[in-house]
Structures are given as C-alpha cells and as structure tokens.
Amino acid sequence: MTLLQWQERYSVGIDAVDHEHKELIELINRLHDKLTANGDESSIEAFFGDLFKGVSSHFALEEKLMRERHYDQVAQHKQDHERLLDEIRDIMDEFSGEADIAELSAQLDAWFSKHFETHDARLHQALTSHSQ
Ligand SMILES: [Fe+2]
Ligand SMILES: [Fe+2]
C-alpha cells in the first residue's frame, strides 16, 4: 500500500523543489514498505539514515531559495524544518524492531502533508506572486 501520494496542490511551482518533494514521498513510501515487510533492523536503520540525508538536503535547498528571494517567513519555515528533523532524529534513536508501524506511518504522513500544505504552499504563493 502506498502511504503518501503526490498531489498537484503540493506543487510549489519550482521544478527543483517539486522534484525533491516527489523523491521524498518515494523514499517515505519505500521506508513504509520495508517496515511493513518486517525488514531486518540494520537495513531499516540505514534507510532512516538515507531519509534523514534526503530531507536535510531538501530543506537546505528551500532555505537557500528563501534567502535568495528574501522570503518574509524564512525563520518560521526554517523552524518547522528543524522540528521535523528533530522528530526524525528521535524516531531513529528510539527505533526498535517492535516499533508501531501504523503509528510511525501516520506520523510521517501527517508531517509531510501538513508541511507541504502550509509552509511550502505559502512559499509557493509568495514566490509566484513576486515573480510576476
Ligand atoms: Fe519546506
Ligand atoms: Fe519542502
């Protein structure tokens, strides 16, 4: 079962960002598959590592873009990125083979869809209205 699904409304109108959002969704779905398939713990840990790297480099790209375009909510947006990274770090630290997969999946889904629909959507609006 696919956990997260790309939606047109997630688009921020910047190809590089949209591309990375799609990749992150893909990565989270693969992690979810691995967890539900009862993969061995070491491969799941390595996977969390990849997810963390993918997410942090994506956030770095958005933050660079926001600074370049003098976006008015850089601090708030960056704070939400940091919160998400902290939560992933906590999950990684606490991860054990008996993790509650349903709960973890719901958490990942909630984070990303919410961040896309709020902070990233607002960024999209600001960037597109400024470029006209
Ligand atoms: Fe963001
Ligand atoms: Fe994003």
XYZ file of C-alpha atoms and ligand atoms in Angstrom:
134
model
C 0.000 0.000 0.000
C 1.254 3.440 -0.850
C 1.394 5.673 2.159
C 1.862 9.121 0.709
C 0.622 10.280 -2.619
C 1.905 13.245 -4.599
C -0.809 15.832 -5.136
C -0.810 18.693 -7.597
C -1.637 21.066 -4.752
C 1.750 20.249 -3.177
C 3.460 21.901 -6.129
C 5.484 24.963 -5.167
C 5.978 25.882 -8.811
C 9.750 25.468 -8.679
C 10.842 22.369 -10.562
C 13.807 21.518 -8.330
C 11.669 21.700 -5.184
C 8.768 19.730 -6.668
C 11.194 17.104 -7.900
C 12.680 16.708 -4.431
C 9.243 16.552 -2.814
C 8.369 13.694 -5.147
C 11.619 11.946 -4.275
C 10.947 12.335 -0.559
C 7.472 10.897 -0.930
C 9.002 7.998 -2.815
C 11.582 7.470 -0.064
C 8.985 7.539 2.698
C 6.818 5.071 0.809
C 9.783 2.742 0.416
C 10.578 3.029 4.112
C 6.979 2.250 4.922
C 7.102 -0.842 2.678
C 10.283 -2.009 4.332
C 8.823 -1.569 7.787
C 5.605 -3.363 6.969
C 7.528 -6.175 5.267
C 9.418 -6.713 8.526
C 12.795 -5.944 7.032
C 15.835 -6.576 9.182
C 16.703 -3.880 11.637
C 20.058 -2.875 10.146
C 18.623 -2.182 6.705
C 15.841 -0.151 8.255
C 18.373 1.885 10.199
C 20.395 2.514 7.033
C 17.204 3.581 5.372
C 16.370 6.055 8.099
C 19.855 7.451 7.521
C 19.095 7.963 3.818
C 15.763 9.552 4.635
C 17.397 11.936 7.071
C 20.025 12.934 4.484
C 17.428 13.401 1.766
C 15.209 15.500 3.985
C 18.047 17.695 5.290
C 19.438 18.440 1.855
C 15.962 19.252 0.599
C 15.409 21.656 3.488
C 18.779 23.264 2.760
C 17.698 23.872 -0.844
C 14.437 25.522 0.220
C 16.179 27.653 2.812
C 18.723 28.843 0.238
C 15.898 29.730 -2.119
C 14.027 31.605 0.601
C 17.100 33.669 1.465
C 17.831 34.431 -2.178
C 14.277 35.631 -2.767
C 14.061 37.483 0.568
C 11.064 35.456 1.649
C 9.331 37.068 4.642
C 8.862 33.889 6.682
C 12.288 32.297 6.459
C 12.562 31.953 10.238
C 9.157 30.308 10.721
C 9.624 27.968 7.792
C 13.124 27.027 8.916
C 11.809 26.360 12.420
C 9.293 23.874 11.085
C 12.076 22.146 9.108
C 14.125 21.867 12.277
C 11.183 20.450 14.175
C 10.699 17.777 11.508
C 14.403 16.877 11.551
C 14.360 16.611 15.354
C 11.406 14.277 15.195
C 13.090 12.053 12.630
C 16.195 12.004 14.831
C 14.087 10.952 17.831
C 12.439 8.172 15.868
C 15.836 6.966 14.677
C 17.206 6.975 18.228
C 14.236 5.135 19.625
C 13.730 2.776 16.757
C 13.435 -0.851 17.699
C 12.156 -3.828 15.778
C 8.907 -3.552 17.684
C 8.141 -0.022 16.576
C 4.472 0.593 15.961
C 4.420 0.733 12.167
C 0.915 2.139 11.876
C 1.739 4.949 14.262
C 5.045 5.715 12.582
C 3.434 5.786 9.147
C 0.674 8.062 10.316
C 3.259 10.394 11.826
C 5.333 10.591 8.630
C 2.239 11.163 6.554
C 0.952 13.864 8.881
C 4.267 15.756 8.983
C 4.919 15.927 5.322
C 1.466 16.547 4.036
C 0.988 19.244 6.650
C 4.319 20.914 5.908
C 3.653 20.805 2.150
C 0.177 22.240 2.580
C 1.150 25.037 4.936
C 4.744 26.303 4.818
C 5.636 25.046 1.361
C 2.334 26.192 -0.114
C 2.781 29.649 1.353
C 6.305 29.781 -0.066
C 4.881 28.859 -3.442
C 2.357 31.692 -3.295
C 4.952 34.245 -2.276
C 7.430 33.206 -4.943
C 4.916 33.115 -7.764
C 3.295 36.444 -6.893
C 6.728 38.130 -6.676
C 7.917 36.841 -9.995
C 5.044 38.436 -11.907
Fe 9.688 23.422 3.450
Fe 9.666 21.140 1.102
